[in-house]
Amino acid sequence: MGNACCQNSDEQPVGTLVAQVSSSTAPPPAATPPAAPKESPPVPAVAEPVEPKEPEVKEVVPRKSLLLTFKFPGREEEIEYQFTSRPLGMDFHRLLPITIKKVHSGSMAEQKGIQPGAVLTKVDGEDITDKRLEEMHTLLKRVASELPAN
């Protein structure tokens, strides 16, 4: 290392400039990247009060009648029966095809002549033979519950 002084010999010294010279061949130190700005923790969102919603209640619209169509063993034709109140008075097997398991004594089903073994084929005129068991269970409960109570 050495110091060098620069001065014009004809002039009065005005100032002195000093430069530092290095004879090292080592590369200059690597510049460190600036530190990433610290992220501040997220500010929690202030939840606005939410009024509880009333549960959605589906209003049961009373129906005047329910039309069930059955196919009886040994008969070719289907027979329609109209029910105007509940209970219907019959139990179904829980398998497909939907078949009457039992007809209750003194019920509307018994009064109409419906017998065990009859296969349900339509509900309100709609063919139900390709529906799943769960669908049919739900459908029958719903349509029967919409009839007025006896």
mmCIF file of N, CA and C in Angstrom, residues 34-117:
data_model
loop_
_atom_site.group_PDB
_atom_site.id
_atom_site.type_symbol
_atom_site.label_atom_id
_atom_site.label_comp_id
_atom_site.label_asym_id
_atom_site.label_seq_id
_atom_site.Cartn_x
_atom_site.Cartn_y
_atom_site.Cartn_z
ATOM 1 N N PRO A 34 -29.134 -7.461 -0.130
ATOM 2 C CA PRO A 34 -29.872 -6.753 0.922
ATOM 3 C C PRO A 34 -30.856 -7.716 1.587
ATOM 4 N N ALA A 35 -31.005 -7.558 2.852
ATOM 5 C CA ALA A 35 -31.910 -8.425 3.592
ATOM 6 C C ALA A 35 -33.335 -8.202 3.102
ATOM 7 N N ALA A 36 -34.027 -9.322 2.968
ATOM 8 C CA ALA A 36 -35.423 -9.234 2.537
ATOM 9 C C ALA A 36 -36.211 -8.524 3.625
ATOM 10 N N PRO A 37 -37.133 -7.725 3.199
ATOM 11 C CA PRO A 37 -37.918 -7.035 4.219
ATOM 12 C C PRO A 37 -38.706 -8.057 5.032
ATOM 13 N N LYS A 38 -38.732 -7.842 6.307
ATOM 14 C CA LYS A 38 -39.477 -8.754 7.171
ATOM 15 C C LYS A 38 -40.966 -8.572 6.907
ATOM 16 N N GLU A 39 -41.612 -9.736 6.752
ATOM 17 C CA GLU A 39 -43.063 -9.678 6.553
ATOM 18 C C GLU A 39 -43.714 -9.570 7.910
ATOM 19 N N SER A 40 -44.615 -8.673 7.977
ATOM 20 C CA SER A 40 -45.323 -8.544 9.238
ATOM 21 C C SER A 40 -46.395 -9.627 9.291
ATOM 22 N N PRO A 41 -46.698 -10.106 10.463
ATOM 23 C CA PRO A 41 -47.704 -11.167 10.564
ATOM 24 C C PRO A 41 -49.041 -10.665 10.017
ATOM 25 N N PRO A 42 -49.816 -11.587 9.426
ATOM 26 C CA PRO A 42 -51.088 -11.146 8.854
ATOM 27 C C PRO A 42 -51.996 -10.578 9.937
ATOM 28 N N VAL A 43 -52.701 -9.575 9.531
ATOM 29 C CA VAL A 43 -53.639 -8.955 10.448
ATOM 30 C C VAL A 43 -54.915 -9.773 10.412
ATOM 31 N N PRO A 44 -55.371 -10.263 11.553
ATOM 32 C CA PRO A 44 -56.580 -11.077 11.533
ATOM 33 C C PRO A 44 -57.761 -10.245 11.035
ATOM 34 N N ALA A 45 -58.549 -10.900 10.185
ATOM 35 C CA ALA A 45 -59.727 -10.221 9.654
ATOM 36 C C ALA A 45 -60.748 -10.089 10.765
ATOM 37 N N VAL A 46 -61.371 -8.988 10.768
ATOM 38 C CA VAL A 46 -62.397 -8.761 11.769
ATOM 39 C C VAL A 46 -63.698 -9.305 11.197
ATOM 40 N N ALA A 47 -64.219 -10.312 11.847
ATOM 41 C CA ALA A 47 -65.464 -10.923 11.370
ATOM 42 C C ALA A 47 -66.638 -10.058 11.767
ATOM 43 N N GLU A 48 -67.449 -9.820 10.778
ATOM 44 C CA GLU A 48 -68.656 -9.062 11.086
ATOM 45 C C GLU A 48 -69.682 -10.027 11.645
ATOM 46 N N PRO A 49 -70.464 -9.594 12.582
ATOM 47 C CA PRO A 49 -71.457 -10.501 13.163
ATOM 48 C C PRO A 49 -72.439 -10.963 12.083
ATOM 49 N N VAL A 50 -72.709 -12.237 12.120
ATOM 50 C CA VAL A 50 -73.642 -12.820 11.165
ATOM 51 C C VAL A 50 -74.852 -13.300 11.937
ATOM 52 N N GLU A 51 -75.978 -12.853 11.485
ATOM 53 C CA GLU A 51 -77.194 -13.301 12.151
ATOM 54 C C GLU A 51 -77.465 -14.738 11.745
ATOM 55 N N PRO A 52 -77.823 -15.597 12.707
ATOM 56 C CA PRO A 52 -78.083 -16.990 12.352
ATOM 57 C C PRO A 52 -79.273 -17.075 11.400
ATOM 58 N N LYS A 53 -79.095 -17.938 10.403
ATOM 59 C CA LYS A 53 -80.170 -18.116 9.443
ATOM 60 C C LYS A 53 -81.159 -19.142 9.982
ATOM 61 N N GLU A 54 -82.382 -18.888 9.707
ATOM 62 C CA GLU A 54 -83.407 -19.849 10.069
ATOM 63 C C GLU A 54 -83.226 -21.074 9.189
ATOM 64 N N PRO A 55 -83.350 -22.270 9.754
ATOM 65 C CA PRO A 55 -83.223 -23.445 8.905
ATOM 66 C C PRO A 55 -84.319 -23.434 7.844
ATOM 67 N N GLU A 56 -83.909 -23.862 6.664
ATOM 68 C CA GLU A 56 -84.855 -23.854 5.561
ATOM 69 C C GLU A 56 -85.876 -24.964 5.790
ATOM 70 N N VAL A 57 -87.107 -24.580 5.926
ATOM 71 C CA VAL A 57 -88.173 -25.544 6.153
ATOM 72 C C VAL A 57 -88.987 -25.639 4.877
ATOM 73 N N LYS A 58 -89.013 -26.846 4.355
ATOM 74 C CA LYS A 58 -89.802 -27.046 3.158
ATOM 75 C C LYS A 58 -91.248 -27.264 3.596
ATOM 76 N N GLU A 59 -92.068 -26.409 3.103
ATOM 77 C CA GLU A 59 -93.469 -26.500 3.465
ATOM 78 C C GLU A 59 -94.081 -27.709 2.761
ATOM 79 N N VAL A 60 -94.751 -28.524 3.562
ATOM 80 C CA VAL A 60 -95.428 -29.681 2.992
ATOM 81 C C VAL A 60 -96.745 -29.191 2.413
ATOM 82 N N VAL A 61 -96.844 -29.322 1.109
ATOM 83 C CA VAL A 61 -98.066 -28.908 0.440
ATOM 84 C C VAL A 61 -99.007 -30.104 0.463
ATOM 85 N N PRO A 62 -100.134 -29.946 1.125
ATOM 86 C CA PRO A 62 -101.050 -31.074 1.185
ATOM 87 C C PRO A 62 -101.534 -31.450 -0.214
ATOM 88 N N ARG A 63 -101.644 -32.714 -0.434
ATOM 89 C CA ARG A 63 -102.144 -33.185 -1.716
ATOM 90 C C ARG A 63 -103.525 -33.767 -1.485
ATOM 91 N N LYS A 64 -104.320 -33.732 -2.514
ATOM 92 C CA LYS A 64 -105.685 -34.252 -2.399
ATOM 93 C C LYS A 64 -105.725 -35.758 -2.538
ATOM 94 N N SER A 65 -104.784 -36.285 -3.339
ATOM 95 C CA SER A 65 -104.782 -37.741 -3.518
ATOM 96 C C SER A 65 -103.419 -38.226 -3.972
ATOM 97 N N LEU A 66 -103.259 -39.519 -3.897
ATOM 98 C CA LEU A 66 -102.049 -40.200 -4.324
ATOM 99 C C LEU A 66 -102.480 -41.386 -5.165
ATOM 100 N N LEU A 67 -101.925 -41.487 -6.357
ATOM 101 C CA LEU A 67 -102.283 -42.564 -7.259
ATOM 102 C C LEU A 67 -101.133 -43.571 -7.314
ATOM 103 N N LEU A 68 -101.407 -44.807 -6.854
ATOM 104 C CA LEU A 68 -100.417 -45.878 -6.895
ATOM 105 C C LEU A 68 -100.894 -46.948 -7.867
ATOM 106 N N THR A 69 -99.987 -47.422 -8.713
ATOM 107 C CA THR A 69 -100.320 -48.447 -9.701
ATOM 108 C C THR A 69 -99.563 -49.719 -9.351
ATOM 109 N N PHE A 70 -100.292 -50.835 -9.326
ATOM 110 C CA PHE A 70 -99.722 -52.124 -8.950
ATOM 111 C C PHE A 70 -99.914 -53.153 -10.056
ATOM 112 N N LYS A 71 -98.993 -54.092 -10.076
ATOM 113 C CA LYS A 71 -99.082 -55.276 -10.942
ATOM 114 C C LYS A 71 -99.203 -56.454 -9.988
ATOM 115 N N PHE A 72 -100.266 -57.238 -10.154
ATOM 116 C CA PHE A 72 -100.505 -58.373 -9.272
ATOM 117 C C PHE A 72 -99.978 -59.659 -9.899
ATOM 118 N N PRO A 73 -99.483 -60.571 -9.066
ATOM 119 C CA PRO A 73 -98.979 -61.846 -9.590
ATOM 120 C C PRO A 73 -100.092 -62.590 -10.346
ATOM 121 N N GLY A 74 -99.744 -63.128 -11.486
ATOM 122 C CA GLY A 74 -100.690 -63.904 -12.282
ATOM 123 C C GLY A 74 -101.636 -63.063 -13.128
ATOM 124 N N ARG A 75 -101.505 -61.759 -13.099
ATOM 125 C CA ARG A 75 -102.370 -60.878 -13.896
ATOM 126 C C ARG A 75 -101.506 -60.051 -14.829
ATOM 127 N N GLU A 76 -102.002 -59.815 -15.993
ATOM 128 C CA GLU A 76 -101.265 -59.037 -16.990
ATOM 129 C C GLU A 76 -101.417 -57.535 -16.794
ATOM 130 N N GLU A 77 -102.617 -57.098 -16.455
ATOM 131 C CA GLU A 77 -102.882 -55.658 -16.378
ATOM 132 C C GLU A 77 -102.396 -55.068 -15.051
ATOM 133 N N GLU A 78 -102.153 -53.777 -15.107
ATOM 134 C CA GLU A 78 -101.827 -53.018 -13.903
ATOM 135 C C GLU A 78 -103.104 -52.374 -13.406
ATOM 136 N N ILE A 79 -103.210 -52.233 -12.096
ATOM 137 C CA ILE A 79 -104.411 -51.642 -11.510
ATOM 138 C C ILE A 79 -104.009 -50.408 -10.708
ATOM 139 N N GLU A 80 -104.746 -49.302 -10.926
ATOM 140 C CA GLU A 80 -104.482 -48.042 -10.215
ATOM 141 C C GLU A 80 -105.395 -47.936 -8.999
ATOM 142 N N TYR A 81 -104.821 -47.391 -7.916
ATOM 143 C CA TYR A 81 -105.584 -47.165 -6.692
ATOM 144 C C TYR A 81 -105.328 -45.733 -6.248
ATOM 145 N N GLN A 82 -106.409 -45.056 -5.902
ATOM 146 C CA GLN A 82 -106.287 -43.671 -5.456
ATOM 147 C C GLN A 82 -106.467 -43.625 -3.949
ATOM 148 N N PHE A 83 -105.504 -43.000 -3.275
ATOM 149 C CA PHE A 83 -105.557 -42.826 -1.827
ATOM 150 C C PHE A 83 -105.782 -41.349 -1.536
ATOM 151 N N THR A 84 -106.678 -41.064 -0.589
ATOM 152 C CA THR A 84 -107.001 -39.664 -0.271
ATOM 153 C C THR A 84 -106.605 -39.278 1.148
ATOM 154 N N SER A 85 -106.137 -40.236 1.933
ATOM 155 C CA SER A 85 -105.678 -39.918 3.288
ATOM 156 C C SER A 85 -104.642 -40.950 3.716
ATOM 157 N N ARG A 86 -103.973 -40.647 4.796
ATOM 158 C CA ARG A 86 -102.987 -41.557 5.351
ATOM 159 C C ARG A 86 -103.440 -42.008 6.724
ATOM 160 N N PRO A 87 -102.977 -43.112 7.203
ATOM 161 C CA PRO A 87 -101.982 -44.011 6.643
ATOM 162 C C PRO A 87 -102.564 -44.840 5.490
ATOM 163 N N LEU A 88 -101.662 -45.283 4.619
ATOM 164 C CA LEU A 88 -102.101 -46.080 3.471
ATOM 165 C C LEU A 88 -102.515 -47.477 3.909
ATOM 166 N N GLY A 89 -101.831 -48.003 4.907
ATOM 167 C CA GLY A 89 -102.213 -49.302 5.452
ATOM 168 C C GLY A 89 -101.488 -50.475 4.828
ATOM 169 N N MET A 90 -100.309 -50.260 4.329
ATOM 170 C CA MET A 90 -99.534 -51.372 3.765
ATOM 171 C C MET A 90 -98.061 -51.158 4.035
ATOM 172 N N ASP A 91 -97.365 -52.272 4.153
ATOM 173 C CA ASP A 91 -95.904 -52.255 4.331
ATOM 174 C C ASP A 91 -95.280 -52.859 3.082
ATOM 175 N N PHE A 92 -94.097 -52.362 2.745
ATOM 176 C CA PHE A 92 -93.386 -52.837 1.558
ATOM 177 C C PHE A 92 -92.116 -53.571 1.976
ATOM 178 N N HIS A 93 -91.721 -54.560 1.160
ATOM 179 C CA HIS A 93 -90.415 -55.199 1.347
ATOM 180 C C HIS A 93 -89.359 -54.154 1.017
ATOM 181 N N ARG A 94 -88.227 -54.234 1.673
ATOM 182 C CA ARG A 94 -87.130 -53.291 1.413
ATOM 183 C C ARG A 94 -86.154 -53.870 0.394
ATOM 184 N N LEU A 95 -86.687 -54.198 -0.758
ATOM 185 C CA LEU A 95 -85.883 -54.675 -1.874
ATOM 186 C C LEU A 95 -86.649 -54.394 -3.155
ATOM 187 N N LEU A 96 -85.930 -54.489 -4.264
ATOM 188 C CA LEU A 96 -86.545 -54.222 -5.563
ATOM 189 C C LEU A 96 -86.969 -55.524 -6.212
ATOM 190 N N PRO A 97 -88.045 -55.561 -6.943
ATOM 191 C CA PRO A 97 -89.020 -54.502 -7.130
ATOM 192 C C PRO A 97 -89.800 -54.258 -5.835
ATOM 193 N N ILE A 98 -90.341 -53.052 -5.700
ATOM 194 C CA ILE A 98 -91.098 -52.681 -4.501
ATOM 195 C C ILE A 98 -92.368 -53.535 -4.474
ATOM 196 N N THR A 99 -92.437 -54.400 -3.476
ATOM 197 C CA THR A 99 -93.541 -55.356 -3.370
ATOM 198 C C THR A 99 -94.210 -55.207 -2.016
ATOM 199 N N ILE A 100 -95.541 -55.352 -2.000
ATOM 200 C CA ILE A 100 -96.279 -55.243 -0.741
ATOM 201 C C ILE A 100 -95.969 -56.464 0.123
ATOM 202 N N LYS A 101 -95.571 -56.168 1.337
ATOM 203 C CA LYS A 101 -95.234 -57.205 2.312
ATOM 204 C C LYS A 101 -96.456 -57.556 3.157
ATOM 205 N N LYS A 102 -97.196 -56.508 3.585
ATOM 206 C CA LYS A 102 -98.328 -56.721 4.496
ATOM 207 C C LYS A 102 -99.375 -55.647 4.258
ATOM 208 N N VAL A 103 -100.635 -56.028 4.355
ATOM 209 C CA VAL A 103 -101.751 -55.081 4.298
ATOM 210 C C VAL A 103 -102.386 -55.099 5.682
ATOM 211 N N HIS A 104 -102.511 -53.940 6.293
ATOM 212 C CA HIS A 104 -103.046 -53.834 7.656
ATOM 213 C C HIS A 104 -104.566 -53.976 7.652
ATOM 214 N N SER A 105 -105.038 -54.684 8.655
ATOM 215 C CA SER A 105 -106.476 -54.940 8.807
ATOM 216 C C SER A 105 -107.225 -53.627 9.030
ATOM 217 N N GLY A 106 -108.316 -53.442 8.313
ATOM 218 C CA GLY A 106 -109.165 -52.251 8.454
ATOM 219 C C GLY A 106 -108.611 -51.020 7.757
ATOM 220 N N SER A 107 -107.524 -51.146 7.026
ATOM 221 C CA SER A 107 -106.884 -49.996 6.380
ATOM 222 C C SER A 107 -107.518 -49.682 5.033
ATOM 223 N N MET A 108 -107.138 -48.523 4.487
ATOM 224 C CA MET A 108 -107.602 -48.144 3.146
ATOM 225 C C MET A 108 -107.127 -49.163 2.124
ATOM 226 N N ALA A 109 -105.887 -49.647 2.261
ATOM 227 C CA ALA A 109 -105.362 -50.637 1.315
ATOM 228 C C ALA A 109 -106.223 -51.899 1.336
ATOM 229 N N GLU A 110 -106.624 -52.356 2.528
ATOM 230 C CA GLU A 110 -107.474 -53.553 2.627
ATOM 231 C C GLU A 110 -108.850 -53.277 2.025
ATOM 232 N N GLN A 111 -109.418 -52.105 2.296
ATOM 233 C CA GLN A 111 -110.729 -51.741 1.753
ATOM 234 C C GLN A 111 -110.719 -51.717 0.227
ATOM 235 N N LYS A 112 -109.593 -51.397 -0.364
ATOM 236 C CA LYS A 112 -109.479 -51.321 -1.824
ATOM 237 C C LYS A 112 -109.171 -52.692 -2.434
ATOM 238 N N GLY A 113 -108.886 -53.692 -1.603
ATOM 239 C CA GLY A 113 -108.615 -55.037 -2.113
ATOM 240 C C GLY A 113 -107.162 -55.292 -2.470
ATOM 241 N N ILE A 114 -106.272 -54.437 -2.021
ATOM 242 C CA ILE A 114 -104.848 -54.631 -2.301
ATOM 243 C C ILE A 114 -104.341 -55.785 -1.438
ATOM 244 N N GLN A 115 -103.488 -56.629 -2.029
ATOM 245 C CA GLN A 115 -103.005 -57.825 -1.327
ATOM 246 C C GLN A 115 -101.485 -57.897 -1.354
ATOM 247 N N PRO A 116 -100.915 -58.620 -0.358
ATOM 248 C CA PRO A 116 -99.464 -58.828 -0.362
ATOM 249 C C PRO A 116 -99.029 -59.504 -1.664
ATOM 250 N N GLY A 117 -97.829 -59.152 -2.107
ATOM 251 C CA GLY A 117 -97.276 -59.704 -3.333
ATOM 252 C C GLY A 117 -97.437 -58.786 -4.534
#
